[in-house]
Coordinates of C-alpha atoms and ligand atoms in Angstrom, one line a residue:
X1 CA -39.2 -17.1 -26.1
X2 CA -41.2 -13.9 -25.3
X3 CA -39.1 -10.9 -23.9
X4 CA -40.3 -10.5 -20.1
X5 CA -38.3 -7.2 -20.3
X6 CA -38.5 -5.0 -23.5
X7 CA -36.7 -1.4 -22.8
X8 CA -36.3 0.6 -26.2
X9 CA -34.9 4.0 -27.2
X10 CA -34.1 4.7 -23.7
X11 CA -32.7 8.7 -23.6
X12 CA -31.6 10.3 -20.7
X13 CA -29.5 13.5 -19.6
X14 CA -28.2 15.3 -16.4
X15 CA -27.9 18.4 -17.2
X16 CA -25.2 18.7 -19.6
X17 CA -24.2 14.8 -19.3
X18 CA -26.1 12.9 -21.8
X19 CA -26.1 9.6 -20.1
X20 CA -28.4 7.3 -21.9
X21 CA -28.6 7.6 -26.1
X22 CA -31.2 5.6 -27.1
X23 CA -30.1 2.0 -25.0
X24 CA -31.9 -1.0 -26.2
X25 CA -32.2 -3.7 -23.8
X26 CA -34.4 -7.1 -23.5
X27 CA -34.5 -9.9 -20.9
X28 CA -36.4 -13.5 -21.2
X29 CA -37.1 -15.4 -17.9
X30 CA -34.9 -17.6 -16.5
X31 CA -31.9 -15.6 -17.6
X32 CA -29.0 -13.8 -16.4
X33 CA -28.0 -11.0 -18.8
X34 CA -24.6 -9.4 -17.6
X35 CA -24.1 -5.3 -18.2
X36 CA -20.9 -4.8 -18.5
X37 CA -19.3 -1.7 -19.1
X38 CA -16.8 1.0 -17.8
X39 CA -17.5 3.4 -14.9
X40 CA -19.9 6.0 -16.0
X41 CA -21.4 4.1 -19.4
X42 CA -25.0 4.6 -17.6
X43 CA -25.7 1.5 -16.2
X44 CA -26.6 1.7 -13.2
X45 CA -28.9 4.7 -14.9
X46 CA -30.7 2.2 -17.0
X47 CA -31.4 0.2 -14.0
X48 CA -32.6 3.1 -12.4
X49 CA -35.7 3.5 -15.1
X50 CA -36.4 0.2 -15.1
X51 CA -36.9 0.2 -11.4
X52 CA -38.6 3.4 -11.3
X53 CA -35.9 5.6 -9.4
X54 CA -35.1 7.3 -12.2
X55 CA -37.3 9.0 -14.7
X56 CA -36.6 8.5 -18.6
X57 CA -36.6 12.2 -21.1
X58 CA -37.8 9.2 -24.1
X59 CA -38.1 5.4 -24.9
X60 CA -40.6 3.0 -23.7
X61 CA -40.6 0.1 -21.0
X62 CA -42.3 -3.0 -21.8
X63 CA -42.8 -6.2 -19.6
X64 CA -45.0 -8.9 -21.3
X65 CA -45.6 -7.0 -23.7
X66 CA -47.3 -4.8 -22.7
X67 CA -46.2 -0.6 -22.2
X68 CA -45.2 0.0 -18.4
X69 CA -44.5 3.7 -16.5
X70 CA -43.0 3.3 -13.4
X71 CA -43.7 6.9 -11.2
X72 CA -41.9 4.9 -8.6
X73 CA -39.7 2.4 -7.2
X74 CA -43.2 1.0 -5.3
X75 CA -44.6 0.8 -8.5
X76 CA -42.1 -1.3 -10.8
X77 CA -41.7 -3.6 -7.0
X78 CA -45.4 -4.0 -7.6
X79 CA -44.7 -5.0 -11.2
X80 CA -42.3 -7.6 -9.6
X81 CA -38.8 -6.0 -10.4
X82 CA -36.6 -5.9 -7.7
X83 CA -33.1 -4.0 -7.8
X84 CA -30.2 -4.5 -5.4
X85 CA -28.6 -0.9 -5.8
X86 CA -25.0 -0.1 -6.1
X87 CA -25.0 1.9 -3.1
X88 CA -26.8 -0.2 -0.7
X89 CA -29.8 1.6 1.0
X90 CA -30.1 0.0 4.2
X91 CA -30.8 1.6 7.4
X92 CA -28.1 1.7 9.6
X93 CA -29.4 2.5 12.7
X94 CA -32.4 -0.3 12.0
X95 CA -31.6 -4.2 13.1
X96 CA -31.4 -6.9 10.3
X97 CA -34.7 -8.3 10.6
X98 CA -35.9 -4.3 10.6
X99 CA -34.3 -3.6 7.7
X100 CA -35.6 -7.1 5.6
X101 CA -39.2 -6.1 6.4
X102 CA -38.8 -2.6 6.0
X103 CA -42.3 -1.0 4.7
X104 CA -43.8 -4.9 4.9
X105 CA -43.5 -5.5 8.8
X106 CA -45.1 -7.9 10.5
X107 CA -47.8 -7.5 12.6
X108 CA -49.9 -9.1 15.4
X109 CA -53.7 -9.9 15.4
X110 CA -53.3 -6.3 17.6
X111 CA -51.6 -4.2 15.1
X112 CA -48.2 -3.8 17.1
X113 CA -44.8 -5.4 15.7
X114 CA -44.4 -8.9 15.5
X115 CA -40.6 -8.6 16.8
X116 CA -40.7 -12.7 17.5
X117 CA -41.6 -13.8 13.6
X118 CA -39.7 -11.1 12.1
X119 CA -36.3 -12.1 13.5
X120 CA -37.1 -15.9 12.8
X121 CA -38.3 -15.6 9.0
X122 CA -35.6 -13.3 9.2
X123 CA -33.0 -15.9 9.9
X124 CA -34.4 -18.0 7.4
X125 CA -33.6 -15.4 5.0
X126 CA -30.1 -14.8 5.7
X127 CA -29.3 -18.5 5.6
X128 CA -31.0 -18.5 2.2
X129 CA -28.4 -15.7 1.2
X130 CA -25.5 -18.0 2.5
X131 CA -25.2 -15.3 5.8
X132 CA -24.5 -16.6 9.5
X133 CA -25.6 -13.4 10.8
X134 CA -28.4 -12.9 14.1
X135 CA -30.9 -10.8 12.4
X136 CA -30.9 -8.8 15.8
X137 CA -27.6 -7.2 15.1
X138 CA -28.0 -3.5 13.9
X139 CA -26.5 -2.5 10.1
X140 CA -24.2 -0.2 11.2
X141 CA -21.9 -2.7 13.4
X142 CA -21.9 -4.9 10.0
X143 CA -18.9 -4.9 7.9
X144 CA -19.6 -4.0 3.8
X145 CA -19.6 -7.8 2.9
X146 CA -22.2 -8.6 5.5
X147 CA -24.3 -5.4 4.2
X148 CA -24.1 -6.5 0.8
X149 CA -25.2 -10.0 1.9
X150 CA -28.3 -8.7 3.4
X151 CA -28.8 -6.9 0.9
X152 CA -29.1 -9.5 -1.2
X153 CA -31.5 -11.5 1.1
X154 CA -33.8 -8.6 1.5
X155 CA -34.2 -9.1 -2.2
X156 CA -34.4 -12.5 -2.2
X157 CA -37.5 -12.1 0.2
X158 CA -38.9 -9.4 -2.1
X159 CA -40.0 -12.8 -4.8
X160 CA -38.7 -11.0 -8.0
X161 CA -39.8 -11.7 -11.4
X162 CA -37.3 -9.6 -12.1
X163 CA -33.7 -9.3 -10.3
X164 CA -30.9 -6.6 -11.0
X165 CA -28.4 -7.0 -9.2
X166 CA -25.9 -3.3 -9.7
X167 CA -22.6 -5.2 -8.8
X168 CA -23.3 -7.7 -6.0
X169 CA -20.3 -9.0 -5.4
X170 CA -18.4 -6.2 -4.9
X171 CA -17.2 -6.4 -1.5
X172 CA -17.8 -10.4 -1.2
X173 CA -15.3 -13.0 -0.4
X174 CA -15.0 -15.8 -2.8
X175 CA -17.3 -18.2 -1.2
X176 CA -20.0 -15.8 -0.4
X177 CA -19.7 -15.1 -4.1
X178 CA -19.7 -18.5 -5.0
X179 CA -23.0 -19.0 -2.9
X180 CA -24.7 -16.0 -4.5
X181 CA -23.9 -17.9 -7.9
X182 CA -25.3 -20.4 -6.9
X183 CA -28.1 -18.5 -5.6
X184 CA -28.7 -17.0 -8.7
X185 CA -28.6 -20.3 -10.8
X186 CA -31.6 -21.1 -8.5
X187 CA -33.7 -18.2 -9.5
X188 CA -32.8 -18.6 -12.7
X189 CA -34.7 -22.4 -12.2
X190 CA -37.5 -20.9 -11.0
X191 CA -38.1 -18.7 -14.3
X192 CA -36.8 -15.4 -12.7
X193 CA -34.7 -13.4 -15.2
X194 CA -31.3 -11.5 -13.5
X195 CA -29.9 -8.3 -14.9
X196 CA -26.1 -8.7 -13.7
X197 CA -23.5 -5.8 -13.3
X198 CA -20.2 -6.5 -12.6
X199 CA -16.7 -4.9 -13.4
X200 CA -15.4 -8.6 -11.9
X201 CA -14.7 -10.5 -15.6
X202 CA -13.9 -13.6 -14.5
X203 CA -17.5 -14.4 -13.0
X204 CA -18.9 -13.8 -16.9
X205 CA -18.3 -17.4 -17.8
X206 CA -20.2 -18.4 -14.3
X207 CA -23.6 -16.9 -14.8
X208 CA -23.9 -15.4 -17.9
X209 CA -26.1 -16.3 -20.3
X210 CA -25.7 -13.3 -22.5
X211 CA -23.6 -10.2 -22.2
X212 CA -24.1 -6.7 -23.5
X213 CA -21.6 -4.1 -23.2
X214 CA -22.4 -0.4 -22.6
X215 CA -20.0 2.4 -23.5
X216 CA -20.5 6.1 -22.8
X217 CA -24.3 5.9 -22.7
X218 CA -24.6 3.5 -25.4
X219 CA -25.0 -0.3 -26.3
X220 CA -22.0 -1.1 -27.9
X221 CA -21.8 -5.0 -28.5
X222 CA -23.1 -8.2 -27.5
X223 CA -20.5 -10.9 -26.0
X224 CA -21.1 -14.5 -26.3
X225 CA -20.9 -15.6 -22.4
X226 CA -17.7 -18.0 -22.9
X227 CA -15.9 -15.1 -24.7
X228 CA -12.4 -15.1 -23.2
X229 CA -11.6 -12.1 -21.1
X230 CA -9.2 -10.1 -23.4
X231 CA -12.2 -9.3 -25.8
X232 CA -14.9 -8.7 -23.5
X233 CA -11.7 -6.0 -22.5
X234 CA -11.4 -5.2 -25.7
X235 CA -15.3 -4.4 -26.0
X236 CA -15.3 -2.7 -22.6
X237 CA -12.5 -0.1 -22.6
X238 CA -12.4 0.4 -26.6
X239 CA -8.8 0.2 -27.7
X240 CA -6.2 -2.4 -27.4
X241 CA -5.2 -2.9 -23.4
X242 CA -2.4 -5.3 -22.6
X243 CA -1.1 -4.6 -18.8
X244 CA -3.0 -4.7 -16.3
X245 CA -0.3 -4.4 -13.7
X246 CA 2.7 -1.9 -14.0
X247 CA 6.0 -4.0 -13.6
X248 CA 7.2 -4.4 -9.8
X249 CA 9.7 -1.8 -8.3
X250 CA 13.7 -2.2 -7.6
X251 CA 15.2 -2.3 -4.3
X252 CA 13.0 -1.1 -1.4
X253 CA 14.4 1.2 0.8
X254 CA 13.9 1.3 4.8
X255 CA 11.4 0.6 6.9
X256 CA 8.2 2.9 7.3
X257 CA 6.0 0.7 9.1
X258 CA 7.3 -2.3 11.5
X259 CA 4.7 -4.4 13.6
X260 CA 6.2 -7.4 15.4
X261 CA 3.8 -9.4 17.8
X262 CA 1.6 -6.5 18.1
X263 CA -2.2 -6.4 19.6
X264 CA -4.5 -4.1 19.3
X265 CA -6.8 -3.8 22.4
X266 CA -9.8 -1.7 21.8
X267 CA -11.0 0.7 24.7
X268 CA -15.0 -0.3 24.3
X269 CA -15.1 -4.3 23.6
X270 CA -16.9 -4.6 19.6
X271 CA -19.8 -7.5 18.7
X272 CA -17.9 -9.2 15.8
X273 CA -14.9 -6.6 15.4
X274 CA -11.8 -9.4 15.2
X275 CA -8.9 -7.5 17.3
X276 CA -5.8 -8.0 15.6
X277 CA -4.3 -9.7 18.0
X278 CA -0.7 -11.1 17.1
X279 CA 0.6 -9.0 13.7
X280 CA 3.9 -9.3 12.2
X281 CA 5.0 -7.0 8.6
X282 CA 7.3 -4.2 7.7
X283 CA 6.6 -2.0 4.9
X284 CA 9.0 -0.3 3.2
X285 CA 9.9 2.5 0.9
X286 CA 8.5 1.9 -2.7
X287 CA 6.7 -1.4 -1.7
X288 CA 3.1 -2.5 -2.4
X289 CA 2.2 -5.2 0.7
X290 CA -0.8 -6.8 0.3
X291 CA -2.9 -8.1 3.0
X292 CA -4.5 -11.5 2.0
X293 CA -7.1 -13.8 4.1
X294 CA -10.9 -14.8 4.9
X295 CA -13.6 -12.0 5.2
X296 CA -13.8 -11.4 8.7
X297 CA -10.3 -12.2 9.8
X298 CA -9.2 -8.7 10.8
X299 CA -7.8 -6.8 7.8
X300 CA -10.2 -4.0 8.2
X301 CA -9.8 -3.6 11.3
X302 CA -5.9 -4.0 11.4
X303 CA -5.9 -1.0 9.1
X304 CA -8.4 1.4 10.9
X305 CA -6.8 0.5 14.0
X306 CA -3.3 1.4 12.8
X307 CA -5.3 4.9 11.6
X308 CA -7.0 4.8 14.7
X309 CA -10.4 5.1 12.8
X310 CA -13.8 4.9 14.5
X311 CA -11.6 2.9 17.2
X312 CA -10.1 3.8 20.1
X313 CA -7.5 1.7 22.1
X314 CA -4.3 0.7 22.5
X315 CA -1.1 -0.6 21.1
X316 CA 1.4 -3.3 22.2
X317 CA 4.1 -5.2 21.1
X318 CA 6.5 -3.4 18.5
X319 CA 4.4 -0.8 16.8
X320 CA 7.5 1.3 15.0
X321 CA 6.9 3.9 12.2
X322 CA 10.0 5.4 10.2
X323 CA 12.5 3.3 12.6
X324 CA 11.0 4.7 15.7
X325 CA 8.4 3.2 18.1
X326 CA 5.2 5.2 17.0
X327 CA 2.1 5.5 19.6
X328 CA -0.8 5.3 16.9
X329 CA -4.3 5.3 17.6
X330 CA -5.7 8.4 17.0
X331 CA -6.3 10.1 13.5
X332 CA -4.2 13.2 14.2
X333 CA -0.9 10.8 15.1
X334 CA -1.5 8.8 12.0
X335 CA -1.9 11.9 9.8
X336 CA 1.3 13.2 11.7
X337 CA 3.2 10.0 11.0
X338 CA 2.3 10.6 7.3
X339 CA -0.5 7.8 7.0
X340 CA -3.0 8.0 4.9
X341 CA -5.9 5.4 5.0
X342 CA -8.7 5.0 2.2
X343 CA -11.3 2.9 3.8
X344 CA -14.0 0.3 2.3
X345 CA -16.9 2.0 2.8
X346 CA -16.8 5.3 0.2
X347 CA -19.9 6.5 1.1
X348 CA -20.1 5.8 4.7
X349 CA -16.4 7.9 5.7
X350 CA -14.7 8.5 2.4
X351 CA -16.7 10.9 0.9
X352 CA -19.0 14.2 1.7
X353 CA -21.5 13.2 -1.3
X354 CA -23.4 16.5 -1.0
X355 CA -20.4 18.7 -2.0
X356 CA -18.9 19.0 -4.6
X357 CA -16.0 16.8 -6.0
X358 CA -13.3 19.7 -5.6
X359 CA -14.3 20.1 -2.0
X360 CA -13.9 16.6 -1.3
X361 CA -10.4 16.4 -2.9
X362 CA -9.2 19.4 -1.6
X363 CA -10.5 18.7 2.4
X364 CA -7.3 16.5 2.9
X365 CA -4.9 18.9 2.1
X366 CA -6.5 22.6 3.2
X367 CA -2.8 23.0 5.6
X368 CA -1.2 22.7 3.0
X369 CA -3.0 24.7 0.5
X370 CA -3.4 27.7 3.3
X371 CA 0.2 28.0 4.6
X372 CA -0.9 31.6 5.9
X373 CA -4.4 30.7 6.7
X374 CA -5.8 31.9 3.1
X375 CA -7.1 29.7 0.4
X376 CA -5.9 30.1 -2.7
X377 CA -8.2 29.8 -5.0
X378 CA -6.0 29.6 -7.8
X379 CA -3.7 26.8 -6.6
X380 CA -6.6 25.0 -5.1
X381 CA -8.0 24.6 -9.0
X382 CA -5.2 23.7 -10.5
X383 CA -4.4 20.9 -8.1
X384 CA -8.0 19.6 -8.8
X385 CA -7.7 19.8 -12.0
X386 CA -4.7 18.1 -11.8
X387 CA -6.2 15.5 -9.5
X388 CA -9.2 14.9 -12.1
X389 CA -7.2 13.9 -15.0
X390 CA -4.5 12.0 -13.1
X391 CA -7.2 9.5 -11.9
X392 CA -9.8 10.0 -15.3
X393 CA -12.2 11.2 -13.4
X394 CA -15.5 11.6 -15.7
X395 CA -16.9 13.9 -16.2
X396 CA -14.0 16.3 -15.1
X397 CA -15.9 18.9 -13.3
X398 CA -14.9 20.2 -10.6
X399 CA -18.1 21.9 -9.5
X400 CA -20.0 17.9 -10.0
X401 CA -21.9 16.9 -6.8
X402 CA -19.7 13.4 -5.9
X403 CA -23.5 11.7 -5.1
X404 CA -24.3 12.1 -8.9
X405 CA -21.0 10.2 -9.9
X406 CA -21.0 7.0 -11.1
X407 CA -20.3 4.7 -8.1
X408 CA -16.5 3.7 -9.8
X409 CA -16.2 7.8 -10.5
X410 CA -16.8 7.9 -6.9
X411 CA -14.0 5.9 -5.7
X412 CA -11.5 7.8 -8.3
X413 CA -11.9 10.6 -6.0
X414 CA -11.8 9.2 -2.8
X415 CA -8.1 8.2 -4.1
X416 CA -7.5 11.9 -5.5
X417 CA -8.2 12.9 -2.2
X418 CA -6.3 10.7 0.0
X419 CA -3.2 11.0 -2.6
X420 CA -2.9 14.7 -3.0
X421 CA -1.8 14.9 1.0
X422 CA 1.3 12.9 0.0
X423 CA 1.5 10.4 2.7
X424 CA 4.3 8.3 3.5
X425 CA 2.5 5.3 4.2
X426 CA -0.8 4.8 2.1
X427 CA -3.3 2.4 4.0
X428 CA -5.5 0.9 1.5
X429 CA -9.2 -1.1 2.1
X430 CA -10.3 -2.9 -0.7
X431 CA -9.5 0.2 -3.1
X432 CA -10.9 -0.7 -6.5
X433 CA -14.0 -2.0 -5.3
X434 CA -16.7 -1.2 -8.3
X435 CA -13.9 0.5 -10.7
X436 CA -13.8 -0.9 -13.8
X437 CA -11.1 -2.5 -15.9
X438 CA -9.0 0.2 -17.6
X439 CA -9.2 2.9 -14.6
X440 CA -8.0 -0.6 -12.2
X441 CA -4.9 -0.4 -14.7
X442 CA -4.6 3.4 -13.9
X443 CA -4.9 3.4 -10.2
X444 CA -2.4 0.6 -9.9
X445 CA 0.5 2.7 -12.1
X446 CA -0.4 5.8 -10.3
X447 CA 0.1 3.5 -7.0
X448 CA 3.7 2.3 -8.7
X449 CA 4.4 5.5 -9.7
X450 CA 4.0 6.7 -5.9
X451 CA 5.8 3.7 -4.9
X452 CA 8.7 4.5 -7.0
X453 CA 9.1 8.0 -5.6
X454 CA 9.4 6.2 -2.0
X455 CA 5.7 5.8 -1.0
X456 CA 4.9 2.8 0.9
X457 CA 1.7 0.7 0.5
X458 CA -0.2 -1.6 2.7
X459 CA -3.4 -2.9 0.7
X460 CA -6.5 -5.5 1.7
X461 CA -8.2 -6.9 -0.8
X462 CA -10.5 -9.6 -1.3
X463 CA -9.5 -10.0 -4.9
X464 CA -6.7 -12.9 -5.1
X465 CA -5.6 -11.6 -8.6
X466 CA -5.5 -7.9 -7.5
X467 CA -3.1 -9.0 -4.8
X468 CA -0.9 -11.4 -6.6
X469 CA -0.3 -8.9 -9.6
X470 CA -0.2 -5.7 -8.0
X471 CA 2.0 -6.7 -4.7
X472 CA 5.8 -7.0 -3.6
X473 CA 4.8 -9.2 -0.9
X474 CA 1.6 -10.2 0.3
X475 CA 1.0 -11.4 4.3
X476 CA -2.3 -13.4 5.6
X477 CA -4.5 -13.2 8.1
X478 CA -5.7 -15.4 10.1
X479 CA -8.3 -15.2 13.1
X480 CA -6.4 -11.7 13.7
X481 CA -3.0 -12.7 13.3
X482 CA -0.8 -12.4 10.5
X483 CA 0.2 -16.3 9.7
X484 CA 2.2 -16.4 6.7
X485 CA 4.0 -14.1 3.7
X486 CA 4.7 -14.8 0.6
X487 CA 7.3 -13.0 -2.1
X488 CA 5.4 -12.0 -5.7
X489 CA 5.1 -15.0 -8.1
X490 CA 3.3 -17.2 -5.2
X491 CA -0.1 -18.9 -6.8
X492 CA -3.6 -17.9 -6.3
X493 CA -4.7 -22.0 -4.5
X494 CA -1.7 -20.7 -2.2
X495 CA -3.0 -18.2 -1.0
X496 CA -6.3 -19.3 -0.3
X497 CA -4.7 -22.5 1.4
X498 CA -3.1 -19.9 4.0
X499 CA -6.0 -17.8 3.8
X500 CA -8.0 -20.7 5.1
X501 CA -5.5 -21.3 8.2
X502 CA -3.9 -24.4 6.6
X503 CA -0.2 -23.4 6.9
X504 CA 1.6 -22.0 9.4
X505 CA 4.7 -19.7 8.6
X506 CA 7.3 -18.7 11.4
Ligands
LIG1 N1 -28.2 12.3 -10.7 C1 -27.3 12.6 -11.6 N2 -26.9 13.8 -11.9 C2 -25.9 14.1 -12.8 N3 -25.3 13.2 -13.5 C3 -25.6 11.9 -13.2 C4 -26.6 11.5 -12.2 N4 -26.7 10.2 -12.2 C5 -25.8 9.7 -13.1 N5 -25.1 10.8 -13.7 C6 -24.1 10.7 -14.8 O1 -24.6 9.7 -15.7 C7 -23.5 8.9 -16.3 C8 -23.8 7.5 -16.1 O2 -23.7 7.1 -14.7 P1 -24.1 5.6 -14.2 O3 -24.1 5.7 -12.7 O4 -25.2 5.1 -14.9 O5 -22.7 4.8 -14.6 P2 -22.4 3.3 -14.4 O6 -22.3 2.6 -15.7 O7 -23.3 2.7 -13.4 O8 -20.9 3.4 -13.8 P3 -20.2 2.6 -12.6 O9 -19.6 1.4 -13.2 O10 -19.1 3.5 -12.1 O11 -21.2 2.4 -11.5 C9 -22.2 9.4 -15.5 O12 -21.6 10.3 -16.3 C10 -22.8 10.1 -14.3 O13 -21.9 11.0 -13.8
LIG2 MG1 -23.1 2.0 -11.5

């Protein structure tokens, strides 16, 4: 078979990062080649040269055969290669059906917007992508999953010849995952070849057909697609890895967080924000909870609600924090009750990505490091310092801009940041989306570690495995209440039987 892709010698630095040393990489049509590799090993840089965001200091790009130089993303589109980036670059403020035909609008025999056959070919497209979404609803009131979904549909629409998909399924449920992966199987069909990144092992065997593994800027080894997981670990991190999850703690201590039959009304009614609406869990000292259930059901907004994040309203039933009945809502009585909340979206309210990453870790803690009103300079660095090595933060430097971190990098720090205030209660969303395998293993001791000391964890995830090896307990939701709880040890089909609304605990 003739390579559609041919990329040789690729070399590129930032600076003093050299993040690409001389990266071979090929693709036939109708394959799916999976990149794997940890956070930072450049690939997401690689797929930036190939789709012409990013330009190469040496190598050559062929397609067919013949010598390509992309001076732009419009120019390797035109050449038919179409990227779905990490960070998803949709317009907020724009509807769905504005953002699919971005650049490639519509028009009517007058020149002005065709609004009408926009927003139906636009429906067409998200059902293609497995999305029940009305194209007229604007990005911003769309949760991550839904982005990523329409995402992926704009790039469906875009008739590849050449797919890259930088993570897709990162903030998917299971069954919008399955769909893309079925999605992809199609294109595959139809002769398109798929580059793959994922830091999600277990969907290798689905779609691979061949796996390369990148480490610190290089090519490091070739997998065969069926390889089990503890090699392709093996090949990813470099060194022997065993545990993934620390062990579980002793006894708990009391209560920090109690919710019995509680609602959460918010003050300015929400298109598709699910209220929690009848919650039951306690969290206590030096326990990891873990917060289970469909995308959509209200996790995310149980947790921002409880922070009183871009949400204003009101409590009832039994909201109590540290044994007494808390009135949260607002950010400043959440950071007073000794919450902390790490949201889903790093980009969109974790981070400051034009400053630098010891600004961002520091901004939670600036009381604390000012007790008189001064900064000290001096204690400031060594906290970040300290910060950067606890969570392996690469490169180390404080004085880095967090937009030129490597998306899992990125998330590192938006932990460091939310840890260093030392909260009581630590509310996490979906925390190790895009980290890779051996830094997962880190945050989770780190989290134990915490969790020994008397921190107390309340964590949604979409990742089944993630909850069931990390978590004490975990409790699902279900249409925005919480429906049943489970001790550690229950089963992954268990979960997604309650997940799914099919039992009902007391
Ligand atoms: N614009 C930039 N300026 C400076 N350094 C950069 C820039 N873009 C990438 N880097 C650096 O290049 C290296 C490779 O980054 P890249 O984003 O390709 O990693 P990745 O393999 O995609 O990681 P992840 O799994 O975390 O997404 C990292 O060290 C990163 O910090
Ligand atoms: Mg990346």
């Amino acid at each position: 078979m003739s390579a559609l892709l041919e990329m040789r010698g690729i070399e590129k630095r930032f600076g003093g990062v050299r993040a690409l040393r001389g990266v071979d990489f090929d693709l036939v049509a109708g394959e799916v080649h999976v990149l794997l590799g940890e956070n930072g090993a450049g690939k997401s840089t690689l797929m930036g040269i190939l789709s012409g965001v990013i330009a190469p200091d040496q190598g050559s790009v062929s397609i067919d055969g013949r010598p390509v130089h992309f001076a732009n993303p419009r120019e390797a589109h035109a050449a038919g290669i179409v990227m779905i980036p990490q960070e998803l670059d949709l317009v907020p403020g724009l509807d769905i059906a504005a953002n699919l035909f971005l650049g490639n609008e519509r028009l009517t025999p007058f020149g002005t917007l065709d609004r009408p056959r926009m927003l139906a070919e636009s429906q067409g497209l998200l059902q293609q992508a497995g999305v029940s979404l009305d194209a007229s609803l604007p990005v911003s009131s769309l949760r991550m999953g839904e982005r990523q979904l329409v995402a992926i549909a704009k790039a469906l629409h875009a008739k590849a010849r050449i797919l890259v998909m930088d993570e897709p399924t990162a903030a998917l449920s299971a069954t919008e995952a399955e769909h893309l992966f079925r999605t992809v199987l199609e294109l595959r069909g139809r002769g398109v070849g798929v580059v793959y990144i994922s830091h999600r092992l277990e969907e290798v065997p689905r779609i691979a057909t061949r796996v390369t593994v990148m480490r610190d800027g290089a090519v490091v080894g070739q997998a065969r697609p069926d390889a089990p997981q503890a090699e392709l670990v093996r090949l990813l991190v470099g060194r022997p890895f065993e545990e993934l999850f620390p062990p579980r703690a002793e006894k708990p201590g009391r209560e920090l967080l109690r919710l019995a039959h509680a609602a959460f009304r918010p003050d300015e009614a929400r298109a598709g924000w699910q209220e929690p609406r009848d919650v039951s869990l306690t969290v206590r000292e030096g326990e990891i909870v873990g917060l289970a259930g469909l995308m959509g059901v209200g996790r995310t907004e149980l947790l921002s609600a409880l922070y009183g994040f871009e949400v204003k309203g009101r409590w009832s039933g039994e909201v109590m924090v540290d044994g007494r009945p808390a009135a949260l809502g607002t950010v400043a009585a959440a950071r007073q009750a000794g919450i902390a909340y790490v949201t889903d979206d790093r980009r969109g309210t974790g981070l400051i990505l034009n400053h630098s990453v010891a600004t961002n870790i520091v901004m939670s803690t600036l009381k604390r490091i000012t007790p008189f009103g001064l900064v000290s300079r001096k204690l400031e660095a060594r906290q970040v310092g300290e910060a950067l090595s606890r969570f392996d933060v690469r490169p180390p430097l404080p004085a880095a801009l967090v937009v030129n971190l490597s998306g899992g990098n990125q998330q590192k720090v938006v932990f460091a940041k939310e840890l260093l205030s030392e909260p009581h209660l630590l509310l996490l969303d979906e925390p190790t989306r895009g980290v890779d395998v051996g830094a997962k293993a880190e945050i989770y001791r780190q989290l134990r570690d915490l969790a020994r000391k008397g921190l107390g964890v309340l964590v949604a995830s979409s990742e089944l495995p993630e909850l069931i090896g990390l978590c004490d307990r975990i409790v699902v939701m279900h249409d925005g209440c919480t429906v049943a709880e489970f001790e550690a040890g229950v089963g992954e089909e268990e979960l997604r039987r309650a997940s799914m609304g099919e039992t009902r605990a007391a």
